[in-house]
mmCIF file of C-alpha atoms in Angstrom:
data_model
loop_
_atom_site.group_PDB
_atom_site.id
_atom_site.type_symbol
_atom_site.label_atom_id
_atom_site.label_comp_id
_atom_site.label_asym_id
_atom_site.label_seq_id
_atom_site.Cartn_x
_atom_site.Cartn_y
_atom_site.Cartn_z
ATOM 1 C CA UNK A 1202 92.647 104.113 125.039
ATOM 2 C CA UNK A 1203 91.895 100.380 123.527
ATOM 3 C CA UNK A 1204 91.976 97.626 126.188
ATOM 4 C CA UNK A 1205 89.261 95.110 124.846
ATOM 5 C CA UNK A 1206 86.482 96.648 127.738
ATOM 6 C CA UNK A 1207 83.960 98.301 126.112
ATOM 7 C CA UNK A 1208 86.094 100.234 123.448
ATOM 8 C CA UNK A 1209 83.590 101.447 121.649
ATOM 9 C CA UNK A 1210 82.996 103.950 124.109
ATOM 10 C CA UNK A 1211 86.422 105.258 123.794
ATOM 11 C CA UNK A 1212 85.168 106.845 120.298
ATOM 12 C CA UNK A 1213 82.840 109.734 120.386
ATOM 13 C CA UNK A 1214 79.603 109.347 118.488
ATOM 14 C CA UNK A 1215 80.893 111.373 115.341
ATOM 15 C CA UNK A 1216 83.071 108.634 114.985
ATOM 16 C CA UNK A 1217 80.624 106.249 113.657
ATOM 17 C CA UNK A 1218 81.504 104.595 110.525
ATOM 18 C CA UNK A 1219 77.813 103.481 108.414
ATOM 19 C CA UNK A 1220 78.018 99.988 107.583
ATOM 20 C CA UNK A 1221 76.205 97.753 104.765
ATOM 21 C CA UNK A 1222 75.298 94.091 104.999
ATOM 22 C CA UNK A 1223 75.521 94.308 108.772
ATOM 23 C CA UNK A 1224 75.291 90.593 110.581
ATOM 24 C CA UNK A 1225 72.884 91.874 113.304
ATOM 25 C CA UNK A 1226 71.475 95.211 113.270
ATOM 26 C CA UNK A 1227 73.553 96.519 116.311
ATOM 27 C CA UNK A 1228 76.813 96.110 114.686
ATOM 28 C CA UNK A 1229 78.814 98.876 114.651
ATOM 29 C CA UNK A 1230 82.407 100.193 113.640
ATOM 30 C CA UNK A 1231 84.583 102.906 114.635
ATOM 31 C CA UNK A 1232 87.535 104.470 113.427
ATOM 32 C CA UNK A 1233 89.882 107.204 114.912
ATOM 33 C CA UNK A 1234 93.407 108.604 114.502
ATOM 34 C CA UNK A 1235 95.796 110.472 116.645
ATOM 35 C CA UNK A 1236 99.321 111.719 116.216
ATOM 36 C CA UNK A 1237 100.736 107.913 117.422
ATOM 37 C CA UNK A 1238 98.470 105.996 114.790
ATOM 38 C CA UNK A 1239 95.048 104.628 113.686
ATOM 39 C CA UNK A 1240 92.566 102.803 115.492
ATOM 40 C CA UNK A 1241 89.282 100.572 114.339
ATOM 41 C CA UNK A 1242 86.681 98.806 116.656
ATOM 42 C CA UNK A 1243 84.410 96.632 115.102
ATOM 43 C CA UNK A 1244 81.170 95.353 116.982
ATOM 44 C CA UNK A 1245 79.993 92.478 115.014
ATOM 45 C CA UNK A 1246 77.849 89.071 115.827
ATOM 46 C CA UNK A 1247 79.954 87.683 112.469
ATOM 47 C CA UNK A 1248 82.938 87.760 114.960
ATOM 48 C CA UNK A 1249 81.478 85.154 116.693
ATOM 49 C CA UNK A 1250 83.093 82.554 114.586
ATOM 50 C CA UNK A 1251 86.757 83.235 115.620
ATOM 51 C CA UNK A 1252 88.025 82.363 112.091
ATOM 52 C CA UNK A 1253 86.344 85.654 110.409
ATOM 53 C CA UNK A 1254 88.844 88.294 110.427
ATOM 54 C CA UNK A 1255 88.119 91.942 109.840
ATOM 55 C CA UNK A 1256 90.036 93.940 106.936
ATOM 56 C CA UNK A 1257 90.806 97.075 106.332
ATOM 57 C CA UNK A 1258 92.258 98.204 102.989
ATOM 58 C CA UNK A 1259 94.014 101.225 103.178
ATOM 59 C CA UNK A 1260 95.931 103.493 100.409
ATOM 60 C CA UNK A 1261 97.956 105.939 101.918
ATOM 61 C CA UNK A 1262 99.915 108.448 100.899
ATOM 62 C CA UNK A 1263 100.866 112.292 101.124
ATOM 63 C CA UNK A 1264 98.569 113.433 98.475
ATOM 64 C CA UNK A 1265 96.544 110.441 96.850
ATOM 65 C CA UNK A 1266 96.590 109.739 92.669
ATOM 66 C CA UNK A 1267 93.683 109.030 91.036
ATOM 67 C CA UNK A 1268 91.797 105.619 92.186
ATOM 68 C CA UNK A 1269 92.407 102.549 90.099
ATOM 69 C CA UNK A 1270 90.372 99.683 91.274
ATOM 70 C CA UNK A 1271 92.571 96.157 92.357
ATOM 71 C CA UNK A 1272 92.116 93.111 94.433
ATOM 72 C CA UNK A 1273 92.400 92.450 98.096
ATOM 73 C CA UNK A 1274 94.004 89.687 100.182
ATOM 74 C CA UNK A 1275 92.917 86.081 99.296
ATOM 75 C CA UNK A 1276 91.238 84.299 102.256
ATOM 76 C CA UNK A 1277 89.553 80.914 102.403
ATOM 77 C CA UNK A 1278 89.049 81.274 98.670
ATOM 78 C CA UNK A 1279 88.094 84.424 98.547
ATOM 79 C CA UNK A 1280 89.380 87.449 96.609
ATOM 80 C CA UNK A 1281 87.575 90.996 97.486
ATOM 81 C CA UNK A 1282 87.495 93.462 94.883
ATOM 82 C CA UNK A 1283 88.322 96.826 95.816
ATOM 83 C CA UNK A 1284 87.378 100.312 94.668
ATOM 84 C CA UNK A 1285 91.156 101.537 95.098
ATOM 85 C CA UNK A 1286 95.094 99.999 94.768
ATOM 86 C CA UNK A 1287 95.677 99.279 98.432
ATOM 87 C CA UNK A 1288 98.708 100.342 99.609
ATOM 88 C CA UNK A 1289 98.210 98.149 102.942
ATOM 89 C CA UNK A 1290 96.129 95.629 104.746
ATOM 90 C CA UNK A 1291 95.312 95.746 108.415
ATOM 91 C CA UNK A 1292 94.140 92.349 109.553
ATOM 92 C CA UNK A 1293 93.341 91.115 112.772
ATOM 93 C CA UNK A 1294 90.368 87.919 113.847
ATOM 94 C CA UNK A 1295 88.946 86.751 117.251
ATOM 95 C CA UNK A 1296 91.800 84.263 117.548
ATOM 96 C CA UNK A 1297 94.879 85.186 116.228
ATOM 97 C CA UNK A 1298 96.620 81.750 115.582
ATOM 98 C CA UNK A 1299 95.121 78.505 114.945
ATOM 99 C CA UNK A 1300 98.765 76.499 114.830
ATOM 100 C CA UNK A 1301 100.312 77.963 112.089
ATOM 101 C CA UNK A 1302 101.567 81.545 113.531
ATOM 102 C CA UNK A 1303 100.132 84.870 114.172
ATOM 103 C CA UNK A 1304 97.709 86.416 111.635
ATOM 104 C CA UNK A 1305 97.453 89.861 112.793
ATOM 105 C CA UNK A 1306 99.324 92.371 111.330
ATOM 106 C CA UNK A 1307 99.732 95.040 108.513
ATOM 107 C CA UNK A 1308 100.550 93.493 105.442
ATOM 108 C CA UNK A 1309 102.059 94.882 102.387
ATOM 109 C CA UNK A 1310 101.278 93.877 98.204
ATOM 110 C CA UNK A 1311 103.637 92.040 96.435
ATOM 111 C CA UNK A 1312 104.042 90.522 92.955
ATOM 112 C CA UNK A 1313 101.830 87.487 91.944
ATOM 113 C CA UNK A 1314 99.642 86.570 95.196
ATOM 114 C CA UNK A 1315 98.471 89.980 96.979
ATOM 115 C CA UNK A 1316 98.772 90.633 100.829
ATOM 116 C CA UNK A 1317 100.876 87.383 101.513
ATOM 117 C CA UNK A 1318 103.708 89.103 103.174
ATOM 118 C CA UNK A 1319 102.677 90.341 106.781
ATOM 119 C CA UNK A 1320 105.433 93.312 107.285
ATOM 120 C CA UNK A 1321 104.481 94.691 110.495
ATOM 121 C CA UNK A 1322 102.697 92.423 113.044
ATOM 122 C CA UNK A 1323 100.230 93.545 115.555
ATOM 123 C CA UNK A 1324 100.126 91.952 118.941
ATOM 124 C CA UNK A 1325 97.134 90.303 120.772
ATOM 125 C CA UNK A 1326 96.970 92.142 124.052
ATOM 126 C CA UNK A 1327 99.124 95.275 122.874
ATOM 127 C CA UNK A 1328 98.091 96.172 119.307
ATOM 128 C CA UNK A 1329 94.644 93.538 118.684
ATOM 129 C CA UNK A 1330 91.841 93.329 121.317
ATOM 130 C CA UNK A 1331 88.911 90.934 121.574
ATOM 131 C CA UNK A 1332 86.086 91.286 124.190
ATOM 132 C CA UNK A 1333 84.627 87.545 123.025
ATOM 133 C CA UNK A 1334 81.307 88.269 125.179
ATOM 134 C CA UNK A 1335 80.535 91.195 123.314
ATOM 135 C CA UNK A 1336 81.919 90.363 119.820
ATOM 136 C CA UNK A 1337 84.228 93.448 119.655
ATOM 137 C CA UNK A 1338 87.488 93.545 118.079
ATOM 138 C CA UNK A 1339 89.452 96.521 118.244
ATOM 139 C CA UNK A 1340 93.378 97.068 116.364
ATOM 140 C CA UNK A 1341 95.352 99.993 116.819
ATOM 141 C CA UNK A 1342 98.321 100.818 113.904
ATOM 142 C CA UNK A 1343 101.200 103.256 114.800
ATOM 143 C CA UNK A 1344 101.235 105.649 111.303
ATOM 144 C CA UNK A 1345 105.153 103.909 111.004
ATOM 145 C CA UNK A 1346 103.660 100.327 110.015
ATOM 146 C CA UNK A 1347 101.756 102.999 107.275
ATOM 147 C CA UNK A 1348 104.440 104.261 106.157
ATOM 148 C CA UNK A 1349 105.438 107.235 108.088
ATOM 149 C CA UNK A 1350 103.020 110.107 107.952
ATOM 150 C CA UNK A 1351 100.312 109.586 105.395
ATOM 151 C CA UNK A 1352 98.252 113.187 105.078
ATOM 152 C CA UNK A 1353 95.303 110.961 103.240
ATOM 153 C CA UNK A 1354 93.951 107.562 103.020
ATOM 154 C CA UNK A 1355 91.298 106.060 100.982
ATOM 155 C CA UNK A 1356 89.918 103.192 103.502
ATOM 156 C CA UNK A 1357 87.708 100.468 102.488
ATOM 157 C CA UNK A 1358 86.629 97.594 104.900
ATOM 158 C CA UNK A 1359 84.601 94.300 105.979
ATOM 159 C CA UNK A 1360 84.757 90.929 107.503
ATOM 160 C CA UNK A 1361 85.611 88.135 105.715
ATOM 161 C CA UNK A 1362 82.125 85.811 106.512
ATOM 162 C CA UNK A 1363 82.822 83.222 104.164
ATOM 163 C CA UNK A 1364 78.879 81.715 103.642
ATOM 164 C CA UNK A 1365 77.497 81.183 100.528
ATOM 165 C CA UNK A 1366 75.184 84.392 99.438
ATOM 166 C CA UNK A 1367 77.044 86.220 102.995
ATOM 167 C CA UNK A 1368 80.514 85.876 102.125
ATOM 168 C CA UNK A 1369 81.460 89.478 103.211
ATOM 169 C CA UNK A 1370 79.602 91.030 106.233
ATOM 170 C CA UNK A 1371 79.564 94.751 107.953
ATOM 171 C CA UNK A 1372 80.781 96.413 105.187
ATOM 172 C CA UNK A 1373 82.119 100.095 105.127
ATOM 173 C CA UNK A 1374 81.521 102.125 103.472
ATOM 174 C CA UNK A 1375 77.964 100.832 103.587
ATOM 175 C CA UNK A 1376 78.041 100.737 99.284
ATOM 176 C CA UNK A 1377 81.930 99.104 99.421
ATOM 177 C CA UNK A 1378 81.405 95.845 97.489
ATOM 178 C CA UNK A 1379 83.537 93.017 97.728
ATOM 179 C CA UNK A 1380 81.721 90.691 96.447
ATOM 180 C CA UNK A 1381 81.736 92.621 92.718
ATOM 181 C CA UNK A 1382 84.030 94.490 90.895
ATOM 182 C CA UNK A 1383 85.258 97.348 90.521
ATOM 183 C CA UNK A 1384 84.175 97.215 94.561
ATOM 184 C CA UNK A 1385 81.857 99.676 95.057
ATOM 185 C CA UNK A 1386 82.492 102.498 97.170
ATOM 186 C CA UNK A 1387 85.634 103.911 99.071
ATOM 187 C CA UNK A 1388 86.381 106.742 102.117
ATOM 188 C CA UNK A 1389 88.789 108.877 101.066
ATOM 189 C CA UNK A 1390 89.763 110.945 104.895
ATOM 190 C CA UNK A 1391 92.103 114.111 105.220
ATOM 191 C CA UNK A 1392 94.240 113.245 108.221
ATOM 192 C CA UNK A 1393 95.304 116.610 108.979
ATOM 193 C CA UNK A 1394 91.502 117.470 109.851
ATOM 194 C CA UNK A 1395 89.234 116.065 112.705
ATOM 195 C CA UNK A 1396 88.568 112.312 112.667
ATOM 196 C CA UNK A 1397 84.418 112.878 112.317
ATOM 197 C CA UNK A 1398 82.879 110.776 109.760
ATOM 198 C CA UNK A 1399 80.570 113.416 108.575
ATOM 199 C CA UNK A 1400 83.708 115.182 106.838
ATOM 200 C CA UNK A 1401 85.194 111.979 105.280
ATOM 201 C CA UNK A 1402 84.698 112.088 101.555
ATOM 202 C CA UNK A 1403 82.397 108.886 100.108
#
C-alpha cells in the first residue's frame, strides 16, 4: 500500500534496487509488482528540486527479443541513452504541473521526437505520491497502462538532475548510463517469479 507516509517501508528489504551516482548516500529505490501492477519508490535528496522527475524505461513484453540500444525521453535538453528499445516511460516529479498540464504518466514512443505522447496518466494523490519532507516519490502502474500482462521487462532508471558533470542522478542499475551510449547496463526481471532483486538478471 503507497500513500506518500513512509512507503519505503511498504517494500521488504529484498526489494532493494542498487543504485549508481546516488545524490546523498542514503538514497534508495524500490521496486515491486503484484497481480494489479508495478510500483517504484524512490528516496532521493535530488528530489528536492521539484522540477527533477524520476524515469523509468521499461520494455515489456511476453517473451523479450534481443536488446537493441535507443534513446529515452528528451527533457530540459537532455536525451538519455539507453541499453534497450523502451517500450514505455513511467514519469512522475515532486510537482506534477508547473502551468502547462500534468506530467505524470506512462508515455508511449512515437515517430520523430521519443516519449512526447503521455498515453496513460497517473494521478497525484491516487497513482504519484510525494512525502516533500523526506524526498520520497513513489508511482504505482496498473500492468493495463503496460500493455496488458507483460511476463518480462527489461527496466532501466534515474532522475533527470540536469547540472553540468550531474546531469543524471540515482541511477539503476547502478552501471545504467545515461549520460553515454549504448547506456550501460539494464534489469531484465521474470514477472511470473518473486519480486527480490537478488533474482533479477543484470
Amino acid at each position: 500500500m503507497l500513500d506518500g507516509d513512509d512507503d519505503l517501508a511498504a517494500y521488504p528489504a529484498t526489494q532493494v534496487v542498487p543504485l549508481g551516482a546516488p545524490a546523498a548516500v542514503d538514497d534508495e529505490l524500490r521496486v515491486s509488482w503484484s497481480p494489479a501492477g508495478l510500483t517504484a519508490t524512490l528516496r532521493s535528496s535530488a528530489l528536492a528540486d521539484p522540477a527533477h522527475p524520476l524515469h523509468l524505461y521499461v520494455e515489456a513484453a511476453v517473451a523479450l527479443p534481443a536488446a537493441v540500444p535507443g534513446a529515452g525521453k528528451e527533457y530540459g535538453g537532455l536525451v538519455p541513452a539507453l541499453p534497450f528499445t523502451a517500450t514505455h516511460l513511467i514519469a512522475a516529479r515532486p510537482q506534477d504541473d508547473f502551468g502547462t498540464g500534468g506530467y505524470a504518466g506512462v508515455y508511449l514512443p512515437g515517430a520523430g521526437r521519443a516519449f512526447v505522447e503521455r498515453a496513460t496518466p497517473l494521478v497525484p494523490g491516487v497513482d504519484v505520491f510525494v512525502a516533500a519532507a523526506s524526498s520520497t516519490l513513489s508511482v504505482r502502474v496498473p500492468w493495463t497502462a503496460l500493455g496488458g500482462c507483460p511476463h518480462a521487462l527489461r527496466l532501466a532508471a534515474h532522475v533527470v538532475n540536469g547540472a553540468i558533470a550531474n546531469e543524471w542522478k540515482d541511477v539503476a542499475p547502478a552501471a545504467h548510463t545515461p549520460w553515454q551510449a549504448p547506456g550501460g547496463a539494464a534489469y531484465t526481471l521474470d514477472l511470473t517469479g518473486p519480486a527480490d532483486v537478488a533474482g533479477w538478471t543484470p
